[in-house]
Amino acid sequence: MNYIKHLTGFFDRVAKDKLLNPTHVSLYMSLFQFWNCNRFRNPISISRDEIMRISKISSKATYHKCLKALHAQGYIKYEPSYNPFKGSHVFLFNFSDDLKPLPKSASSNFKPVIEQVVNKSCTSDETSSEQVNEQVVVPYINNTNNSNDLNNSNSLNLGEQSKKIEEENRNDEFVMPSAQCH
């Protein structure tokens, strides 16, 4: 079992699945942690209280709803025990097998995103409303940072203030000897 490949495969599936929400993902990650602690042996015996604590689910109804949804959608196989003294069993599937390596020729076909959008807008037959959905936000590199300007002016003011303090100290030095003579 490759930990990274499994999680990558899982998140690839989650990205395509419109039925899952963050609670489902949190519950799955808690189950995955239990599976990891059991050296990826199936089934794992789970404690509802412990899984709810780790996944930050506070409602038993939400917990059971999400667990059943993960089972129904093929992320896990859930076998409830209905016995408070015996943990339910959960089988987790290996999602690292879902990852397909890219052929070497496919990696050279990638173009920068900005180039793709520019080329598509010049050659596309789509309507303008369809093109709007594919625009990319590009940061403006010539943007000035006002806080830096403020800091620069403050540092200039500090320099002027330090000069004034030095002048005052010099004036005080000349007054001090006459005051000590008394």
JSON list of C-alpha atoms in Angstrom, two decimals:
[
{"chain": "A", "resi": 1, "resn": "MET", "atom": "CA", "xyz": [0.00, 0.00, 0.00]},
{"chain": "A", "resi": 2, "resn": "ASN", "atom": "CA", "xyz": [1.41, 3.36, -1.03]},
{"chain": "A", "resi": 3, "resn": "TYR", "atom": "CA", "xyz": [0.07, 6.02, 1.36]},
{"chain": "A", "resi": 4, "resn": "ILE", "atom": "CA", "xyz": [0.58, 8.96, -1.02]},
{"chain": "A", "resi": 5, "resn": "LYS", "atom": "CA", "xyz": [-0.77, 7.20, -4.10]},
{"chain": "A", "resi": 6, "resn": "HIS", "atom": "CA", "xyz": [-3.83, 6.04, -2.18]},
{"chain": "A", "resi": 7, "resn": "LEU", "atom": "CA", "xyz": [-4.64, 9.55, -0.95]},
{"chain": "A", "resi": 8, "resn": "THR", "atom": "CA", "xyz": [-4.03, 10.98, -4.41]},
{"chain": "A", "resi": 9, "resn": "GLY", "atom": "CA", "xyz": [-6.42, 8.41, -5.90]},
{"chain": "A", "resi": 10, "resn": "PHE", "atom": "CA", "xyz": [-8.99, 9.16, -3.20]},
{"chain": "A", "resi": 11, "resn": "PHE", "atom": "CA", "xyz": [-8.85, 12.92, -3.75]},
{"chain": "A", "resi": 12, "resn": "ASP", "atom": "CA", "xyz": [-9.07, 12.42, -7.53]},
{"chain": "A", "resi": 13, "resn": "ARG", "atom": "CA", "xyz": [-12.32, 10.54, -6.95]},
{"chain": "A", "resi": 14, "resn": "VAL", "atom": "CA", "xyz": [-13.60, 13.13, -4.46]},
{"chain": "A", "resi": 15, "resn": "ALA", "atom": "CA", "xyz": [-12.94, 15.97, -6.91]},
{"chain": "A", "resi": 16, "resn": "LYS", "atom": "CA", "xyz": [-15.21, 14.29, -9.47]},
{"chain": "A", "resi": 17, "resn": "ASP", "atom": "CA", "xyz": [-17.90, 13.27, -6.97]},
{"chain": "A", "resi": 18, "resn": "LYS", "atom": "CA", "xyz": [-20.60, 15.93, -6.58]},
{"chain": "A", "resi": 19, "resn": "LEU", "atom": "CA", "xyz": [-22.37, 14.06, -3.76]},
{"chain": "A", "resi": 20, "resn": "LEU", "atom": "CA", "xyz": [-19.59, 14.32, -1.18]},
{"chain": "A", "resi": 21, "resn": "ASN", "atom": "CA", "xyz": [-19.14, 17.22, 1.19]},
{"chain": "A", "resi": 22, "resn": "PRO", "atom": "CA", "xyz": [-16.36, 18.08, 3.68]},
{"chain": "A", "resi": 23, "resn": "THR", "atom": "CA", "xyz": [-17.97, 15.92, 6.38]},
{"chain": "A", "resi": 24, "resn": "HIS", "atom": "CA", "xyz": [-17.66, 12.85, 4.16]},
{"chain": "A", "resi": 25, "resn": "VAL", "atom": "CA", "xyz": [-14.01, 13.64, 3.47]},
{"chain": "A", "resi": 26, "resn": "SER", "atom": "CA", "xyz": [-13.30, 14.18, 7.16]},
{"chain": "A", "resi": 27, "resn": "LEU", "atom": "CA", "xyz": [-14.94, 10.89, 8.08]},
{"chain": "A", "resi": 28, "resn": "TYR", "atom": "CA", "xyz": [-13.03, 9.03, 5.37]},
{"chain": "A", "resi": 29, "resn": "MET", "atom": "CA", "xyz": [-9.72, 10.54, 6.53]},
{"chain": "A", "resi": 30, "resn": "SER", "atom": "CA", "xyz": [-10.46, 9.35, 10.08]},
{"chain": "A", "resi": 31, "resn": "LEU", "atom": "CA", "xyz": [-11.18, 5.86, 8.80]},
{"chain": "A", "resi": 32, "resn": "PHE", "atom": "CA", "xyz": [-8.04, 6.00, 6.69]},
{"chain": "A", "resi": 33, "resn": "GLN", "atom": "CA", "xyz": [-5.99, 6.87, 9.78]},
{"chain": "A", "resi": 34, "resn": "PHE", "atom": "CA", "xyz": [-7.40, 3.82, 11.61]},
{"chain": "A", "resi": 35, "resn": "TRP", "atom": "CA", "xyz": [-6.60, 1.69, 8.56]},
{"chain": "A", "resi": 36, "resn": "ASN", "atom": "CA", "xyz": [-3.06, 3.07, 8.53]},
{"chain": "A", "resi": 37, "resn": "CYS", "atom": "CA", "xyz": [-2.62, 2.26, 12.24]},
{"chain": "A", "resi": 38, "resn": "ASN", "atom": "CA", "xyz": [-3.73, -1.31, 11.45]},
{"chain": "A", "resi": 39, "resn": "ARG", "atom": "CA", "xyz": [-1.06, -1.54, 8.74]},
{"chain": "A", "resi": 40, "resn": "PHE", "atom": "CA", "xyz": [-3.69, -1.41, 5.97]},
{"chain": "A", "resi": 41, "resn": "ARG", "atom": "CA", "xyz": [-5.28, -4.73, 6.98]},
{"chain": "A", "resi": 42, "resn": "ASN", "atom": "CA", "xyz": [-8.98, -5.19, 6.27]},
{"chain": "A", "resi": 43, "resn": "PRO", "atom": "CA", "xyz": [-11.39, -5.14, 7.98]},
{"chain": "A", "resi": 44, "resn": "ILE", "atom": "CA", "xyz": [-10.78, -2.57, 10.67]},
{"chain": "A", "resi": 45, "resn": "SER", "atom": "CA", "xyz": [-12.91, -2.51, 13.79]},
{"chain": "A", "resi": 46, "resn": "ILE", "atom": "CA", "xyz": [-14.06, 1.00, 14.58]},
{"chain": "A", "resi": 47, "resn": "SER", "atom": "CA", "xyz": [-15.45, 2.78, 17.60]},
{"chain": "A", "resi": 48, "resn": "ARG", "atom": "CA", "xyz": [-18.13, 5.30, 16.75]},
{"chain": "A", "resi": 49, "resn": "ASP", "atom": "CA", "xyz": [-17.09, 7.68, 19.54]},
{"chain": "A", "resi": 50, "resn": "GLU", "atom": "CA", "xyz": [-13.44, 7.61, 18.49]},
{"chain": "A", "resi": 51, "resn": "ILE", "atom": "CA", "xyz": [-14.15, 8.12, 14.78]},
{"chain": "A", "resi": 52, "resn": "MET", "atom": "CA", "xyz": [-16.60, 10.94, 15.55]},
{"chain": "A", "resi": 53, "resn": "ARG", "atom": "CA", "xyz": [-14.01, 12.62, 17.79]},
{"chain": "A", "resi": 54, "resn": "ILE", "atom": "CA", "xyz": [-11.25, 12.44, 15.16]},
{"chain": "A", "resi": 55, "resn": "SER", "atom": "CA", "xyz": [-13.47, 13.51, 12.25]},
{"chain": "A", "resi": 56, "resn": "LYS", "atom": "CA", "xyz": [-15.01, 16.34, 14.32]},
{"chain": "A", "resi": 57, "resn": "ILE", "atom": "CA", "xyz": [-18.55, 15.10, 13.70]},
{"chain": "A", "resi": 58, "resn": "SER", "atom": "CA", "xyz": [-20.75, 15.86, 16.71]},
{"chain": "A", "resi": 59, "resn": "SER", "atom": "CA", "xyz": [-24.05, 14.35, 15.56]},
{"chain": "A", "resi": 60, "resn": "LYS", "atom": "CA", "xyz": [-24.64, 10.58, 15.53]},
{"chain": "A", "resi": 61, "resn": "ALA", "atom": "CA", "xyz": [-27.19, 11.05, 12.74]},
{"chain": "A", "resi": 62, "resn": "THR", "atom": "CA", "xyz": [-24.62, 12.89, 10.57]},
{"chain": "A", "resi": 63, "resn": "TYR", "atom": "CA", "xyz": [-22.01, 10.25, 11.34]},
{"chain": "A", "resi": 64, "resn": "HIS", "atom": "CA", "xyz": [-24.27, 7.37, 10.27]},
{"chain": "A", "resi": 65, "resn": "LYS", "atom": "CA", "xyz": [-25.56, 9.25, 7.23]},
{"chain": "A", "resi": 66, "resn": "CYS", "atom": "CA", "xyz": [-22.01, 9.95, 5.99]},
{"chain": "A", "resi": 67, "resn": "LEU", "atom": "CA", "xyz": [-20.80, 6.43, 6.76]},
{"chain": "A", "resi": 68, "resn": "LYS", "atom": "CA", "xyz": [-23.69, 4.93, 4.78]},
{"chain": "A", "resi": 69, "resn": "ALA", "atom": "CA", "xyz": [-23.11, 7.38, 1.91]},
{"chain": "A", "resi": 70, "resn": "LEU", "atom": "CA", "xyz": [-19.41, 6.42, 1.72]},
{"chain": "A", "resi": 71, "resn": "HIS", "atom": "CA", "xyz": [-20.49, 2.77, 1.62]},
{"chain": "A", "resi": 72, "resn": "ALA", "atom": "CA", "xyz": [-23.16, 3.37, -1.05]},
{"chain": "A", "resi": 73, "resn": "GLN", "atom": "CA", "xyz": [-20.75, 5.31, -3.27]},
{"chain": "A", "resi": 74, "resn": "GLY", "atom": "CA", "xyz": [-18.03, 2.65, -3.13]},
{"chain": "A", "resi": 75, "resn": "TYR", "atom": "CA", "xyz": [-15.44, 4.37, -0.94]},
{"chain": "A", "resi": 76, "resn": "ILE", "atom": "CA", "xyz": [-15.74, 1.81, 1.88]},
{"chain": "A", "resi": 77, "resn": "LYS", "atom": "CA", "xyz": [-17.58, -1.37, 2.76]},
{"chain": "A", "resi": 78, "resn": "TYR", "atom": "CA", "xyz": [-19.42, -0.84, 6.06]},
{"chain": "A", "resi": 79, "resn": "GLU", "atom": "CA", "xyz": [-20.64, -3.76, 8.18]},
{"chain": "A", "resi": 80, "resn": "PRO", "atom": "CA", "xyz": [-22.47, -2.47, 11.28]},
{"chain": "A", "resi": 81, "resn": "SER", "atom": "CA", "xyz": [-22.31, -4.68, 14.36]},
{"chain": "A", "resi": 82, "resn": "TYR", "atom": "CA", "xyz": [-25.45, -3.40, 16.17]},
{"chain": "A", "resi": 83, "resn": "ASN", "atom": "CA", "xyz": [-23.65, -4.43, 19.37]},
{"chain": "A", "resi": 84, "resn": "PRO", "atom": "CA", "xyz": [-22.42, -1.62, 21.63]},
{"chain": "A", "resi": 85, "resn": "PHE", "atom": "CA", "xyz": [-19.61, -3.84, 22.96]},
{"chain": "A", "resi": 86, "resn": "LYS", "atom": "CA", "xyz": [-18.36, -4.93, 19.56]},
{"chain": "A", "resi": 87, "resn": "GLY", "atom": "CA", "xyz": [-17.04, -2.48, 16.96]},
{"chain": "A", "resi": 88, "resn": "SER", "atom": "CA", "xyz": [-18.42, -2.27, 13.47]},
{"chain": "A", "resi": 89, "resn": "HIS", "atom": "CA", "xyz": [-16.22, -3.46, 10.62]},
{"chain": "A", "resi": 90, "resn": "VAL", "atom": "CA", "xyz": [-15.07, -1.28, 7.76]},
{"chain": "A", "resi": 91, "resn": "PHE", "atom": "CA", "xyz": [-13.18, -2.37, 4.65]},
{"chain": "A", "resi": 92, "resn": "LEU", "atom": "CA", "xyz": [-11.23, 0.32, 2.81]},
{"chain": "A", "resi": 93, "resn": "PHE", "atom": "CA", "xyz": [-10.35, -0.08, -0.85]},
{"chain": "A", "resi": 94, "resn": "ASN", "atom": "CA", "xyz": [-6.99, 0.64, -2.46]},
{"chain": "A", "resi": 95, "resn": "PHE", "atom": "CA", "xyz": [-7.38, 3.74, -4.63]},
{"chain": "A", "resi": 96, "resn": "SER", "atom": "CA", "xyz": [-3.73, 3.84, -5.70]},
{"chain": "A", "resi": 97, "resn": "ASP", "atom": "CA", "xyz": [-4.64, 1.38, -8.46]},
{"chain": "A", "resi": 98, "resn": "ASP", "atom": "CA", "xyz": [-6.97, 4.02, -9.96]},
{"chain": "A", "resi": 99, "resn": "LEU", "atom": "CA", "xyz": [-4.00, 6.21, -10.89]},
{"chain": "A", "resi": 100, "resn": "LYS", "atom": "CA", "xyz": [-2.81, 5.72, -14.44]},
{"chain": "A", "resi": 101, "resn": "PRO", "atom": "CA", "xyz": [0.74, 6.82, -15.28]},
{"chain": "A", "resi": 102, "resn": "LEU", "atom": "CA", "xyz": [0.98, 9.42, -18.03]},
{"chain": "A", "resi": 103, "resn": "PRO", "atom": "CA", "xyz": [2.63, 8.29, -21.24]},
{"chain": "A", "resi": 104, "resn": "LYS", "atom": "CA", "xyz": [5.91, 10.11, -21.95]},
{"chain": "A", "resi": 105, "resn": "SER", "atom": "CA", "xyz": [4.47, 11.77, -25.06]},
{"chain": "A", "resi": 106, "resn": "ALA", "atom": "CA", "xyz": [1.53, 13.21, -23.06]},
{"chain": "A", "resi": 107, "resn": "SER", "atom": "CA", "xyz": [3.80, 15.15, -20.74]},
{"chain": "A", "resi": 108, "resn": "SER", "atom": "CA", "xyz": [5.18, 17.19, -23.65]},
{"chain": "A", "resi": 109, "resn": "ASN", "atom": "CA", "xyz": [1.66, 18.24, -24.70]},
{"chain": "A", "resi": 110, "resn": "PHE", "atom": "CA", "xyz": [1.15, 20.47, -21.67]},
{"chain": "A", "resi": 111, "resn": "LYS", "atom": "CA", "xyz": [1.11, 24.20, -22.36]},
{"chain": "A", "resi": 112, "resn": "PRO", "atom": "CA", "xyz": [1.04, 27.06, -19.87]},
{"chain": "A", "resi": 113, "resn": "VAL", "atom": "CA", "xyz": [-2.52, 27.94, -18.83]},
{"chain": "A", "resi": 114, "resn": "ILE", "atom": "CA", "xyz": [-2.26, 31.53, -20.05]},
{"chain": "A", "resi": 115, "resn": "GLU", "atom": "CA", "xyz": [-1.14, 30.38, -23.50]},
{"chain": "A", "resi": 116, "resn": "GLN", "atom": "CA", "xyz": [-4.06, 27.93, -23.73]},
{"chain": "A", "resi": 117, "resn": "VAL", "atom": "CA", "xyz": [-6.63, 30.62, -22.89]},
{"chain": "A", "resi": 118, "resn": "VAL", "atom": "CA", "xyz": [-5.14, 33.16, -25.30]},
{"chain": "A", "resi": 119, "resn": "ASN", "atom": "CA", "xyz": [-4.98, 30.63, -28.14]},
{"chain": "A", "resi": 120, "resn": "LYS", "atom": "CA", "xyz": [-8.51, 29.42, -27.47]},
{"chain": "A", "resi": 121, "resn": "SER", "atom": "CA", "xyz": [-9.96, 32.92, -27.41]},
{"chain": "A", "resi": 122, "resn": "CYS", "atom": "CA", "xyz": [-8.36, 33.68, -30.77]},
{"chain": "A", "resi": 123, "resn": "THR", "atom": "CA", "xyz": [-9.40, 30.48, -32.55]},
{"chain": "A", "resi": 124, "resn": "SER", "atom": "CA", "xyz": [-12.59, 29.39, -30.80]},
{"chain": "A", "resi": 125, "resn": "ASP", "atom": "CA", "xyz": [-16.07, 29.38, -32.32]},
{"chain": "A", "resi": 126, "resn": "GLU", "atom": "CA", "xyz": [-17.70, 29.53, -28.88]},
{"chain": "A", "resi": 127, "resn": "THR", "atom": "CA", "xyz": [-19.90, 32.39, -27.76]},
{"chain": "A", "resi": 128, "resn": "SER", "atom": "CA", "xyz": [-18.44, 35.08, -25.55]},
{"chain": "A", "resi": 129, "resn": "SER", "atom": "CA", "xyz": [-20.38, 33.85, -22.50]},
{"chain": "A", "resi": 130, "resn": "GLU", "atom": "CA", "xyz": [-18.69, 30.44, -22.80]},
{"chain": "A", "resi": 131, "resn": "GLN", "atom": "CA", "xyz": [-15.28, 32.07, -23.09]},
{"chain": "A", "resi": 132, "resn": "VAL", "atom": "CA", "xyz": [-15.83, 34.07, -19.90]},
{"chain": "A", "resi": 133, "resn": "ASN", "atom": "CA", "xyz": [-16.01, 30.84, -17.90]},
{"chain": "A", "resi": 134, "resn": "GLU", "atom": "CA", "xyz": [-12.51, 29.89, -19.04]},
{"chain": "A", "resi": 135, "resn": "GLN", "atom": "CA", "xyz": [-10.65, 33.11, -18.30]},
{"chain": "A", "resi": 136, "resn": "VAL", "atom": "CA", "xyz": [-7.71, 32.91, -15.97]},
{"chain": "A", "resi": 137, "resn": "VAL", "atom": "CA", "xyz": [-6.95, 35.47, -13.28]},
{"chain": "A", "resi": 138, "resn": "VAL", "atom": "CA", "xyz": [-3.37, 36.62, -13.78]},
{"chain": "A", "resi": 139, "resn": "PRO", "atom": "CA", "xyz": [-1.73, 38.64, -11.01]},
{"chain": "A", "resi": 140, "resn": "TYR", "atom": "CA", "xyz": [-0.78, 42.19, -11.93]},
{"chain": "A", "resi": 141, "resn": "ILE", "atom": "CA", "xyz": [2.98, 42.35, -11.40]},
{"chain": "A", "resi": 142, "resn": "ASN", "atom": "CA", "xyz": [3.30, 46.13, -11.60]},
{"chain": "A", "resi": 143, "resn": "ASN", "atom": "CA", "xyz": [0.98, 46.67, -8.66]},
{"chain": "A", "resi": 144, "resn": "THR", "atom": "CA", "xyz": [2.51, 49.04, -6.10]},
{"chain": "A", "resi": 145, "resn": "ASN", "atom": "CA", "xyz": [2.22, 48.19, -2.49]},
{"chain": "A", "resi": 146, "resn": "ASN", "atom": "CA", "xyz": [0.91, 51.20, -0.57]},
{"chain": "A", "resi": 147, "resn": "SER", "atom": "CA", "xyz": [2.07, 49.81, 2.75]},
{"chain": "A", "resi": 148, "resn": "ASN", "atom": "CA", "xyz": [5.66, 49.78, 1.45]},
{"chain": "A", "resi": 149, "resn": "ASP", "atom": "CA", "xyz": [5.32, 53.43, 0.43]},
{"chain": "A", "resi": 150, "resn": "LEU", "atom": "CA", "xyz": [4.01, 54.23, 3.90]},
{"chain": "A", "resi": 151, "resn": "ASN", "atom": "CA", "xyz": [6.91, 52.34, 5.50]},
{"chain": "A", "resi": 152, "resn": "ASN", "atom": "CA", "xyz": [9.42, 54.21, 3.32]},
{"chain": "A", "resi": 153, "resn": "SER", "atom": "CA", "xyz": [7.96, 57.58, 4.33]},
{"chain": "A", "resi": 154, "resn": "ASN", "atom": "CA", "xyz": [7.97, 56.49, 7.98]},
{"chain": "A", "resi": 155, "resn": "SER", "atom": "CA", "xyz": [11.64, 55.54, 7.78]},
{"chain": "A", "resi": 156, "resn": "LEU", "atom": "CA", "xyz": [12.43, 58.96, 6.29]},
{"chain": "A", "resi": 157, "resn": "ASN", "atom": "CA", "xyz": [10.52, 60.60, 9.14]},
{"chain": "A", "resi": 158, "resn": "LEU", "atom": "CA", "xyz": [12.45, 58.48, 11.65]},
{"chain": "A", "resi": 159, "resn": "GLY", "atom": "CA", "xyz": [15.70, 59.72, 10.14]},
{"chain": "A", "resi": 160, "resn": "GLU", "atom": "CA", "xyz": [14.57, 63.33, 10.52]},
{"chain": "A", "resi": 161, "resn": "GLN", "atom": "CA", "xyz": [13.44, 62.67, 14.10]},
{"chain": "A", "resi": 162, "resn": "SER", "atom": "CA", "xyz": [16.78, 61.12, 15.02]},
{"chain": "A", "resi": 163, "resn": "LYS", "atom": "CA", "xyz": [18.58, 64.19, 13.63]},
{"chain": "A", "resi": 164, "resn": "LYS", "atom": "CA", "xyz": [16.39, 66.45, 15.76]},
{"chain": "A", "resi": 165, "resn": "ILE", "atom": "CA", "xyz": [17.11, 64.34, 18.87]},
{"chain": "A", "resi": 166, "resn": "GLU", "atom": "CA", "xyz": [20.85, 64.51, 18.18]},
{"chain": "A", "resi": 167, "resn": "GLU", "atom": "CA", "xyz": [20.68, 68.31, 17.85]},
{"chain": "A", "resi": 168, "resn": "GLU", "atom": "CA", "xyz": [18.74, 68.58, 21.11]},
{"chain": "A", "resi": 169, "resn": "ASN", "atom": "CA", "xyz": [21.31, 66.40, 22.86]},
{"chain": "A", "resi": 170, "resn": "ARG", "atom": "CA", "xyz": [24.12, 68.62, 21.59]},
{"chain": "A", "resi": 171, "resn": "ASN", "atom": "CA", "xyz": [22.33, 71.70, 22.89]},
{"chain": "A", "resi": 172, "resn": "ASP", "atom": "CA", "xyz": [21.78, 69.96, 26.25]},
{"chain": "A", "resi": 173, "resn": "GLU", "atom": "CA", "xyz": [25.49, 69.09, 26.48]},
{"chain": "A", "resi": 174, "resn": "PHE", "atom": "CA", "xyz": [26.39, 72.74, 26.35]},
{"chain": "A", "resi": 175, "resn": "VAL", "atom": "CA", "xyz": [23.87, 73.62, 29.04]},
{"chain": "A", "resi": 176, "resn": "MET", "atom": "CA", "xyz": [24.85, 70.78, 31.34]},
{"chain": "A", "resi": 177, "resn": "PRO", "atom": "CA", "xyz": [28.34, 72.04, 32.32]},
{"chain": "A", "resi": 178, "resn": "SER", "atom": "CA", "xyz": [27.04, 75.41, 33.43]},
{"chain": "A", "resi": 179, "resn": "ALA", "atom": "CA", "xyz": [24.31, 73.74, 35.47]},
{"chain": "A", "resi": 180, "resn": "GLN", "atom": "CA", "xyz": [26.84, 71.50, 37.22]},
{"chain": "A", "resi": 181, "resn": "CYS", "atom": "CA", "xyz": [28.98, 74.45, 38.26]},
{"chain": "A", "resi": 182, "resn": "HIS", "atom": "CA", "xyz": [26.53, 75.63, 40.89]}
]
